[in-house]
């Protein structure tokens, strides 16, 4: 594997050519490019290495080109898509955020919009089938005879990647018609959906395969960004949590937590003058004098990635930077207060956090200053209009010339070391998995199996203490939480589980976990998912019972039509024109 990084660009080209010629592509709109086919390509070990790398770069981002191109295949797209349907992120003009989506919503290919919705996720079905075809090609190539150990190792790694793709599909659509049987690759007919048992057995078998591979626990040096064993452990944890296999998730959480490879960041960062990091022309005319600012341990953890707490993050390079900032930030606003106040952003203003959700997260016991929890610093709650210089707030004083700000601005994943950078230029990495996620997930596993234990309380207290709330779990509870669960979260299993849910909301905002979390937790009355409950509480829907079907996303309508009724749409969605 020593040559992987140096062959990335060639690998991507070869993989694109190769995958377009595999026999499973009837349902994937087959196109033939040139004369490179499995029979002439898989002749050497380097051929196999290139093909493996060509699939793996969709996770690492290495060598895929510009940030815009990432959305056609990269896993960040489903993560942001999922967040846009939750309470965490409202994307303007999005039917997914407004909860009025239908099977016809979504952008296919790169037409009027990029596939950043159900089309983005559905492409993972194609990639899973491509892996099945690749596995068959590996098995039948000459290298399988000359170096069977290498073929076995690469096969295990590919199966891990297929497990990741299939779980992502499962998360949004439930079991689908992924081709995992190589005998079905030449079938020109659409396949029916797999049963729940079949689909889960395939995912779990693939995870078992990759766990027996020789992948290192962590990739370092030139291999940074390539998938690791801990990456697949985190993927499996998400799958086991979604399927309520608490003991298996607990075991993997303990493996990572007790490995000694990672550590919670508990020390504050440097104290700086805002004058050193703002870097905006004529800033004094808008913002007034500078002031000192000390970075909290939480800000260090999320804004200096990768660091001791990072389990996996997507590398950045000169072709693509920090996608989150470009996607979310409003380029028409200067933000203040904070270390990046006034920073110019190359941004598309595609979302904000609804004010109600912001208050539910940080409205601590009547204290409207929001200073108790340093995690509030991942949001801007004030701004200045770039054109007029007018102050923008939640409730403006119009007589004083103030303007309305539609929601809190989630300005997470910004690197204070990079003065003058903005938007897609940001070169700090966006974390996908962090150790704090493992702490909270392990606590949840313990409580779901054994009730509220001392270990579970300490795990949650570790995260809250780092945020500035101390270790007393009865202190620093939000008004939202207390109105539902009271003032002592340790008195019942459900109360403590919902404390964990809301700690996850504060700690992991923007990290792609909220969609899964809201589906996994039940509403206080136990009748709905918190996914549906929160849509109701934010006035996106007026009736919960008639929207329970939205726990699963619709398969793109075009796919249903192409199958001539063989592929069944998820319940509750129309299946005809």
Short mmCIF file of N, CA, C and O in Angstrom, two decimals, residues 291-411:
data_model
loop_
_atom_site.label_atom_id
_atom_site.label_comp_id
_atom_site.label_asym_id
_atom_site.label_seq_id
_atom_site.Cartn_x
_atom_site.Cartn_y
_atom_site.Cartn_z
N UNK A 291 -10.60 43.35 21.39
CA UNK A 291 -10.65 42.83 22.76
C UNK A 291 -9.95 41.48 22.78
O UNK A 291 -9.74 40.83 21.75
N UNK A 292 -9.56 41.03 23.97
CA UNK A 292 -8.89 39.76 24.12
C UNK A 292 -9.90 38.62 24.14
O UNK A 292 -11.03 38.77 24.64
N UNK A 293 -9.48 37.51 23.60
CA UNK A 293 -10.38 36.35 23.48
C UNK A 293 -9.56 35.09 23.74
O UNK A 293 -8.52 34.86 23.11
N UNK A 294 -10.04 34.23 24.65
CA UNK A 294 -9.38 32.96 24.96
C UNK A 294 -10.20 31.81 24.40
O UNK A 294 -11.40 31.71 24.68
N UNK A 295 -9.56 30.94 23.66
CA UNK A 295 -10.25 29.82 23.07
C UNK A 295 -10.51 28.74 24.12
O UNK A 295 -9.60 28.33 24.84
N UNK A 296 -11.76 28.29 24.18
CA UNK A 296 -12.13 27.26 25.14
C UNK A 296 -11.61 25.90 24.67
O UNK A 296 -11.30 25.70 23.49
N UNK A 297 -11.52 24.91 25.58
CA UNK A 297 -11.10 23.57 25.16
C UNK A 297 -11.98 23.00 24.05
O UNK A 297 -11.47 22.32 23.14
N UNK A 298 -13.28 23.26 24.10
CA UNK A 298 -14.16 22.77 23.05
C UNK A 298 -13.80 23.38 21.71
O UNK A 298 -13.76 22.69 20.68
N UNK A 299 -13.53 24.69 21.69
CA UNK A 299 -13.16 25.34 20.43
C UNK A 299 -11.86 24.78 19.89
O UNK A 299 -11.70 24.60 18.67
N UNK A 300 -10.92 24.47 20.77
CA UNK A 300 -9.68 23.86 20.32
C UNK A 300 -9.97 22.50 19.69
O UNK A 300 -9.43 22.15 18.64
N UNK A 301 -10.87 21.73 20.31
CA UNK A 301 -11.17 20.37 19.84
C UNK A 301 -11.75 20.37 18.43
O UNK A 301 -11.41 19.51 17.61
N UNK A 302 -12.63 21.34 18.13
CA UNK A 302 -13.33 21.30 16.84
C UNK A 302 -12.70 22.21 15.79
O UNK A 302 -13.00 22.07 14.60
N UNK A 303 -11.84 23.13 16.22
CA UNK A 303 -11.31 24.12 15.28
C UNK A 303 -9.83 23.98 15.00
O UNK A 303 -9.24 24.85 14.35
N UNK A 304 -9.21 22.89 15.45
CA UNK A 304 -7.80 22.63 15.12
C UNK A 304 -7.64 21.21 14.60
O UNK A 304 -6.61 20.58 14.79
N UNK A 305 -8.67 20.71 13.99
CA UNK A 305 -8.69 19.33 13.50
C UNK A 305 -7.70 19.16 12.33
O UNK A 305 -7.64 20.04 11.46
N UNK A 306 -6.91 18.05 12.30
CA UNK A 306 -6.95 16.92 13.23
C UNK A 306 -6.10 17.18 14.47
O UNK A 306 -5.09 17.87 14.42
N UNK A 307 -6.54 16.59 15.58
CA UNK A 307 -5.83 16.72 16.84
C UNK A 307 -6.00 15.43 17.64
O UNK A 307 -6.47 14.42 17.09
N UNK A 308 -5.65 15.46 18.91
CA UNK A 308 -5.67 14.25 19.74
C UNK A 308 -7.07 13.64 19.87
O UNK A 308 -7.21 12.46 20.19
N UNK A 309 -8.08 14.44 19.65
CA UNK A 309 -9.46 13.98 19.82
C UNK A 309 -10.06 13.45 18.52
O UNK A 309 -11.12 12.84 18.52
N UNK A 310 -9.40 13.69 17.39
CA UNK A 310 -9.95 13.35 16.09
C UNK A 310 -9.72 11.88 15.77
O UNK A 310 -8.57 11.42 15.71
N UNK A 311 -10.80 11.15 15.53
CA UNK A 311 -10.69 9.76 15.13
C UNK A 311 -10.61 9.66 13.61
O UNK A 311 -9.83 8.87 13.07
N UNK A 312 -11.39 10.46 12.90
CA UNK A 312 -11.30 10.51 11.44
C UNK A 312 -11.80 11.86 10.97
O UNK A 312 -12.79 12.39 11.47
N UNK A 313 -11.11 12.41 9.99
CA UNK A 313 -11.54 13.66 9.38
C UNK A 313 -11.17 13.61 7.91
O UNK A 313 -10.29 12.85 7.49
N UNK A 314 -11.85 14.42 7.12
CA UNK A 314 -11.59 14.46 5.68
C UNK A 314 -10.48 15.46 5.39
O UNK A 314 -10.60 16.63 5.75
N UNK A 315 -9.42 15.03 4.73
CA UNK A 315 -8.33 15.95 4.42
C UNK A 315 -8.78 17.08 3.51
O UNK A 315 -9.77 16.97 2.78
N UNK A 316 -8.05 18.16 3.55
CA UNK A 316 -8.29 19.28 2.64
C UNK A 316 -7.01 19.53 1.86
O UNK A 316 -5.92 19.13 2.26
N UNK A 317 -7.16 20.16 0.73
CA UNK A 317 -6.00 20.54 -0.07
C UNK A 317 -6.36 21.79 -0.86
O UNK A 317 -7.41 22.39 -0.66
N UNK A 318 -5.50 22.17 -1.79
CA UNK A 318 -5.74 23.40 -2.54
C UNK A 318 -6.93 23.28 -3.48
O UNK A 318 -7.45 24.29 -3.96
N UNK A 319 -7.37 22.06 -3.78
CA UNK A 319 -8.54 21.89 -4.66
C UNK A 319 -9.86 22.02 -3.93
O UNK A 319 -10.86 22.41 -4.51
N UNK A 320 -9.87 21.65 -2.68
CA UNK A 320 -11.11 21.79 -1.91
C UNK A 320 -10.77 22.01 -0.45
O UNK A 320 -9.88 21.38 0.11
N UNK A 321 -11.50 22.96 0.15
CA UNK A 321 -11.26 23.32 1.54
C UNK A 321 -12.39 22.85 2.42
O UNK A 321 -12.99 21.80 2.21
N UNK A 322 -12.69 23.65 3.41
CA UNK A 322 -13.70 23.28 4.40
C UNK A 322 -15.08 23.51 3.82
O UNK A 322 -15.55 24.64 3.70
N UNK A 323 -15.75 22.44 3.46
CA UNK A 323 -17.03 22.55 2.76
C UNK A 323 -18.10 23.18 3.65
O UNK A 323 -18.95 23.95 3.17
N UNK A 324 -18.08 22.88 4.93
CA UNK A 324 -19.13 23.37 5.82
C UNK A 324 -19.25 24.89 5.79
O UNK A 324 -20.34 25.43 5.66
N UNK A 325 -18.11 25.56 5.88
CA UNK A 325 -18.14 27.02 5.92
C UNK A 325 -18.72 27.59 4.63
O UNK A 325 -19.55 28.50 4.64
N UNK A 326 -18.31 27.04 3.50
CA UNK A 326 -18.80 27.54 2.22
C UNK A 326 -20.29 27.30 2.08
O UNK A 326 -21.03 28.15 1.58
N UNK A 327 -20.75 26.15 2.51
CA UNK A 327 -22.15 25.80 2.35
C UNK A 327 -23.07 26.63 3.23
O UNK A 327 -24.13 27.07 2.81
N UNK A 328 -22.68 26.82 4.47
CA UNK A 328 -23.62 27.30 5.47
C UNK A 328 -23.56 28.81 5.68
O UNK A 328 -24.58 29.47 5.85
N UNK A 329 -22.37 29.37 5.67
CA UNK A 329 -22.20 30.74 6.12
C UNK A 329 -22.85 31.74 5.16
O UNK A 329 -22.82 31.57 3.95
N UNK A 330 -23.40 32.80 5.71
CA UNK A 330 -23.99 33.88 4.93
C UNK A 330 -22.91 34.89 4.59
O UNK A 330 -22.40 35.59 5.46
N UNK A 331 -22.57 34.96 3.31
CA UNK A 331 -21.52 35.88 2.89
C UNK A 331 -21.90 37.34 2.96
O UNK A 331 -21.06 38.21 2.78
N UNK A 332 -23.17 37.64 3.24
CA UNK A 332 -23.61 39.02 3.31
C UNK A 332 -23.57 39.61 4.70
O UNK A 332 -24.05 40.71 4.94
N UNK A 333 -23.01 38.84 5.67
CA UNK A 333 -23.02 39.29 7.06
C UNK A 333 -21.61 39.25 7.62
O UNK A 333 -20.88 38.29 7.41
N UNK A 334 -21.23 40.30 8.36
CA UNK A 334 -20.06 40.25 9.21
C UNK A 334 -20.52 39.75 10.56
O UNK A 334 -21.51 40.23 11.12
N UNK A 335 -19.78 38.79 11.14
CA UNK A 335 -20.22 38.23 12.42
C UNK A 335 -19.44 38.81 13.58
O UNK A 335 -18.25 39.11 13.47
N UNK A 336 -20.12 38.92 14.73
CA UNK A 336 -19.52 39.40 15.96
C UNK A 336 -20.42 38.99 17.12
O UNK A 336 -21.62 38.83 16.94
N UNK A 337 -19.94 38.76 18.33
CA UNK A 337 -18.53 38.79 18.71
C UNK A 337 -17.85 37.46 18.41
O UNK A 337 -18.50 36.52 18.01
N UNK A 338 -16.56 37.37 18.68
CA UNK A 338 -15.84 36.13 18.48
C UNK A 338 -14.56 36.36 17.72
O UNK A 338 -14.33 37.41 17.14
N UNK A 339 -13.71 35.36 17.71
CA UNK A 339 -12.39 35.54 17.11
C UNK A 339 -12.42 35.71 15.60
O UNK A 339 -11.48 36.26 15.03
N UNK A 340 -13.47 35.26 14.96
CA UNK A 340 -13.56 35.43 13.50
C UNK A 340 -14.52 36.56 13.13
O UNK A 340 -14.99 36.62 12.00
N UNK A 341 -14.82 37.42 14.06
CA UNK A 341 -15.75 38.51 13.79
C UNK A 341 -15.28 39.33 12.61
O UNK A 341 -14.12 39.71 12.52
N UNK A 342 -16.21 39.58 11.69
CA UNK A 342 -15.87 40.40 10.55
C UNK A 342 -15.15 39.69 9.43
O UNK A 342 -14.82 40.29 8.43
N UNK A 343 -14.90 38.40 9.61
CA UNK A 343 -14.18 37.66 8.57
C UNK A 343 -15.00 37.63 7.28
O UNK A 343 -16.18 37.32 7.28
N UNK A 344 -14.36 37.95 6.19
CA UNK A 344 -15.03 37.85 4.90
C UNK A 344 -15.19 36.37 4.54
O UNK A 344 -14.27 35.58 4.72
N UNK A 345 -16.33 36.00 4.04
CA UNK A 345 -16.57 34.60 3.70
C UNK A 345 -17.03 34.47 2.26
O UNK A 345 -17.85 35.24 1.78
N UNK A 346 -16.49 33.47 1.57
CA UNK A 346 -16.96 33.12 0.23
C UNK A 346 -18.03 32.08 0.43
O UNK A 346 -17.76 30.88 0.51
N UNK A 347 -19.27 32.50 0.57
CA UNK A 347 -20.28 31.60 1.09
C UNK A 347 -21.60 31.73 0.34
O UNK A 347 -21.85 32.72 -0.33
N UNK A 348 -22.44 30.69 0.49
CA UNK A 348 -23.67 30.60 -0.27
C UNK A 348 -24.91 30.78 0.59
O UNK A 348 -26.02 30.73 0.10
N UNK A 349 -24.74 30.94 1.90
CA UNK A 349 -25.88 31.19 2.81
C UNK A 349 -26.97 30.14 2.61
O UNK A 349 -28.12 30.45 2.33
N UNK A 350 -26.61 28.88 2.74
CA UNK A 350 -27.58 27.81 2.47
C UNK A 350 -28.24 27.27 3.72
O UNK A 350 -28.95 26.27 3.67
N UNK A 351 -28.02 27.90 4.87
CA UNK A 351 -28.69 27.38 6.04
C UNK A 351 -28.39 28.16 7.30
O UNK A 351 -27.45 28.95 7.35
N UNK A 352 -29.22 27.94 8.30
CA UNK A 352 -29.02 28.51 9.62
C UNK A 352 -29.71 27.61 10.63
O UNK A 352 -30.50 26.72 10.27
N UNK A 353 -29.42 27.83 11.89
CA UNK A 353 -30.06 27.07 12.97
C UNK A 353 -31.27 27.85 13.46
O UNK A 353 -31.12 29.01 13.86
N UNK A 354 -32.47 27.25 13.43
CA UNK A 354 -33.65 27.98 13.89
C UNK A 354 -33.48 28.50 15.33
O UNK A 354 -32.89 27.81 16.17
N UNK A 355 -33.98 29.68 15.57
CA UNK A 355 -33.82 30.27 16.89
C UNK A 355 -34.40 29.37 17.99
O UNK A 355 -33.81 29.26 19.07
N UNK A 356 -35.53 28.73 17.74
CA UNK A 356 -36.10 27.88 18.78
C UNK A 356 -35.15 26.76 19.15
O UNK A 356 -34.96 26.45 20.34
N UNK A 357 -34.53 26.14 18.16
CA UNK A 357 -33.59 25.06 18.48
C UNK A 357 -32.39 25.61 19.24
O UNK A 357 -31.91 24.97 20.19
N UNK A 358 -31.93 26.77 18.85
CA UNK A 358 -30.81 27.39 19.56
C UNK A 358 -31.16 27.60 21.03
O UNK A 358 -30.38 27.30 21.93
N UNK A 359 -32.37 28.12 21.29
CA UNK A 359 -32.78 28.34 22.68
C UNK A 359 -32.99 27.03 23.42
O UNK A 359 -32.69 26.92 24.61
N UNK A 360 -33.51 26.01 22.73
CA UNK A 360 -33.68 24.70 23.37
C UNK A 360 -32.33 24.09 23.75
O UNK A 360 -32.21 23.38 24.74
N UNK A 361 -31.29 24.39 22.96
CA UNK A 361 -29.95 23.88 23.25
C UNK A 361 -29.29 24.62 24.40
O UNK A 361 -28.66 24.00 25.26
N UNK A 362 -29.42 25.96 24.44
CA UNK A 362 -28.59 26.76 25.32
C UNK A 362 -29.37 27.68 26.26
O UNK A 362 -28.76 28.53 26.92
N UNK A 363 -30.68 27.55 26.35
CA UNK A 363 -31.46 28.38 27.26
C UNK A 363 -31.41 27.81 28.67
O UNK A 363 -32.32 27.12 29.12
N UNK A 364 -30.32 28.11 29.40
CA UNK A 364 -30.07 27.51 30.70
C UNK A 364 -30.79 28.24 31.83
O UNK A 364 -30.44 29.35 32.19
N UNK A 365 -31.82 27.64 32.38
CA UNK A 365 -32.44 28.04 33.64
C UNK A 365 -32.64 29.55 33.76
O UNK A 365 -32.25 30.18 34.74
N UNK A 366 -33.22 30.14 32.75
CA UNK A 366 -33.57 31.55 32.81
C UNK A 366 -32.43 32.49 32.50
O UNK A 366 -32.61 33.70 32.49
N UNK A 367 -31.23 31.95 32.23
CA UNK A 367 -30.08 32.80 31.90
C UNK A 367 -30.02 32.98 30.39
O UNK A 367 -29.66 32.07 29.66
N UNK A 368 -30.38 34.15 29.92
CA UNK A 368 -30.41 34.40 28.49
C UNK A 368 -29.08 34.90 27.94
O UNK A 368 -28.99 35.28 26.78
N UNK A 369 -28.05 34.89 28.76
CA UNK A 369 -26.76 35.36 28.26
C UNK A 369 -26.04 34.27 27.47
O UNK A 369 -25.12 34.55 26.72
N UNK A 370 -26.45 33.02 27.66
CA UNK A 370 -25.86 31.88 26.94
C UNK A 370 -24.36 31.76 27.18
O UNK A 370 -23.64 31.27 26.31
N UNK A 371 -23.90 32.18 28.33
CA UNK A 371 -22.47 32.12 28.61
C UNK A 371 -22.07 30.89 29.42
O UNK A 371 -20.88 30.64 29.63
N UNK A 372 -23.04 30.11 29.90
CA UNK A 372 -22.70 28.98 30.75
C UNK A 372 -21.94 27.89 30.00
O UNK A 372 -21.07 27.23 30.56
N UNK A 373 -22.28 27.69 28.76
CA UNK A 373 -21.76 26.57 27.98
C UNK A 373 -20.90 27.12 26.85
O UNK A 373 -21.40 27.82 25.97
N UNK A 374 -19.61 26.80 26.87
CA UNK A 374 -18.72 27.35 25.85
C UNK A 374 -19.04 26.81 24.45
O UNK A 374 -18.57 27.36 23.46
N UNK A 375 -19.85 25.75 24.36
CA UNK A 375 -20.21 25.22 23.05
C UNK A 375 -21.14 26.16 22.29
O UNK A 375 -21.35 26.00 21.08
N UNK A 376 -21.66 27.16 23.00
CA UNK A 376 -22.47 28.16 22.31
C UNK A 376 -21.62 28.96 21.34
O UNK A 376 -22.13 29.60 20.41
N UNK A 377 -20.31 28.91 21.50
CA UNK A 377 -19.42 29.69 20.65
C UNK A 377 -19.32 29.14 19.23
O UNK A 377 -18.65 29.74 18.39
N UNK A 378 -19.94 28.00 18.97
CA UNK A 378 -19.96 27.52 17.59
C UNK A 378 -21.07 28.19 16.78
O UNK A 378 -21.29 27.87 15.62
N UNK A 379 -21.77 29.14 17.41
CA UNK A 379 -22.82 29.91 16.74
C UNK A 379 -22.52 31.40 16.85
O UNK A 379 -21.95 31.86 17.84
N UNK A 380 -22.96 32.13 15.85
CA UNK A 380 -23.02 33.58 15.95
C UNK A 380 -24.49 33.98 16.08
O UNK A 380 -25.33 33.53 15.30
N UNK A 381 -24.78 34.81 17.09
CA UNK A 381 -26.15 35.25 17.31
C UNK A 381 -26.33 36.73 16.99
O UNK A 381 -27.41 37.28 17.17
N UNK A 382 -25.25 37.35 16.51
CA UNK A 382 -25.32 38.73 16.05
C UNK A 382 -24.52 38.84 14.76
O UNK A 382 -23.62 38.04 14.50
N UNK A 383 -24.83 39.82 13.99
CA UNK A 383 -24.07 40.08 12.78
C UNK A 383 -24.29 41.51 12.33
O UNK A 383 -25.16 42.21 12.84
N UNK A 384 -23.49 41.92 11.37
CA UNK A 384 -23.66 43.24 10.77
C UNK A 384 -23.86 43.06 9.28
O UNK A 384 -23.10 42.35 8.62
N UNK A 385 -24.89 43.67 8.77
CA UNK A 385 -25.16 43.60 7.34
C UNK A 385 -24.00 44.20 6.57
O UNK A 385 -23.56 45.33 6.86
N UNK A 386 -23.49 43.47 5.61
CA UNK A 386 -22.29 43.90 4.89
C UNK A 386 -22.54 45.17 4.09
O UNK A 386 -21.66 45.99 3.92
N UNK A 387 -23.76 45.33 3.58
CA UNK A 387 -24.06 46.50 2.74
C UNK A 387 -24.28 47.76 3.56
O UNK A 387 -23.70 48.82 3.28
N UNK A 388 -25.11 47.64 4.60
CA UNK A 388 -25.50 48.84 5.36
C UNK A 388 -24.74 49.02 6.66
O UNK A 388 -24.73 50.12 7.22
N UNK A 389 -24.14 47.94 7.16
CA UNK A 389 -23.48 48.02 8.46
C UNK A 389 -24.44 47.93 9.62
O UNK A 389 -24.03 48.04 10.78
N UNK A 390 -25.74 47.70 9.36
CA UNK A 390 -26.73 47.64 10.44
C UNK A 390 -26.58 46.36 11.25
O UNK A 390 -26.27 45.30 10.72
N UNK A 391 -26.83 46.48 12.55
CA UNK A 391 -26.78 45.33 13.44
C UNK A 391 -27.93 44.38 13.11
O UNK A 391 -29.06 44.79 12.89
N UNK A 392 -27.64 43.06 13.08
CA UNK A 392 -28.64 42.04 12.82
C UNK A 392 -28.74 41.15 14.05
O UNK A 392 -27.74 40.61 14.53
N UNK A 393 -29.96 40.98 14.56
CA UNK A 393 -30.19 40.19 15.77
C UNK A 393 -31.50 39.42 15.61
O UNK A 393 -32.24 39.60 14.64
N UNK A 394 -31.79 38.58 16.59
CA UNK A 394 -33.02 37.79 16.54
C UNK A 394 -34.26 38.68 16.61
O UNK A 394 -35.19 38.55 15.82
N UNK A 395 -34.28 39.60 17.58
CA UNK A 395 -35.41 40.51 17.76
C UNK A 395 -34.91 41.94 17.59
O UNK A 395 -34.41 42.56 18.53
N UNK A 396 -34.98 42.49 16.41
CA UNK A 396 -34.37 43.80 16.15
C UNK A 396 -35.18 44.97 16.71
O UNK A 396 -36.41 44.90 16.80
N UNK A 397 -34.46 46.01 17.05
CA UNK A 397 -35.07 47.29 17.39
C UNK A 397 -35.09 48.12 16.11
O UNK A 397 -34.10 48.74 15.75
N UNK A 398 -36.20 48.06 15.41
CA UNK A 398 -36.28 48.70 14.11
C UNK A 398 -36.09 50.21 14.20
O UNK A 398 -35.54 50.83 13.28
N UNK A 399 -36.53 50.79 15.30
CA UNK A 399 -36.37 52.23 15.46
C UNK A 399 -34.90 52.63 15.52
O UNK A 399 -34.53 53.75 15.15
N UNK A 400 -34.06 51.67 15.98
CA UNK A 400 -32.63 51.95 16.06
C UNK A 400 -31.90 51.52 14.80
O UNK A 400 -30.66 51.54 14.75
N UNK A 401 -32.66 51.09 13.79
CA UNK A 401 -32.05 50.68 12.53
C UNK A 401 -31.55 49.26 12.48
O UNK A 401 -30.82 48.88 11.56
N UNK A 402 -31.93 48.45 13.48
CA UNK A 402 -31.49 47.07 13.51
C UNK A 402 -32.29 46.22 12.52
O UNK A 402 -33.45 46.53 12.21
N UNK A 403 -31.67 45.14 12.05
CA UNK A 403 -32.30 44.24 11.10
C UNK A 403 -32.48 42.86 11.71
O UNK A 403 -31.80 42.49 12.67
N UNK A 404 -33.39 42.09 11.13
CA UNK A 404 -33.67 40.75 11.64
C UNK A 404 -32.66 39.75 11.10
O UNK A 404 -32.31 39.75 9.92
N UNK A 405 -32.19 38.88 11.98
CA UNK A 405 -31.32 37.77 11.61
C UNK A 405 -32.18 36.50 11.64
O UNK A 405 -32.79 36.20 12.67
N UNK A 406 -32.26 35.74 10.55
CA UNK A 406 -33.25 34.66 10.47
C UNK A 406 -33.01 33.50 11.44
O UNK A 406 -33.93 32.79 11.81
N UNK A 407 -31.78 33.31 11.85
CA UNK A 407 -31.47 32.23 12.79
C UNK A 407 -30.03 32.36 13.24
O UNK A 407 -29.28 33.21 12.76
N UNK A 408 -29.65 31.53 14.19
CA UNK A 408 -28.26 31.53 14.64
C UNK A 408 -27.38 30.98 13.53
O UNK A 408 -27.75 30.03 12.82
N UNK A 409 -26.20 31.56 13.37
CA UNK A 409 -25.30 31.14 12.30
C UNK A 409 -24.31 30.12 12.83
O UNK A 409 -23.48 30.43 13.68
N UNK A 410 -24.38 28.86 12.36
CA UNK A 410 -23.47 27.82 12.84
C UNK A 410 -22.10 27.94 12.20
O UNK A 410 -21.86 27.45 11.11
N UNK A 411 -21.21 28.63 12.89
CA UNK A 411 -19.90 28.94 12.33
C UNK A 411 -18.85 28.01 12.94
O UNK A 411 -17.80 28.44 13.40
#
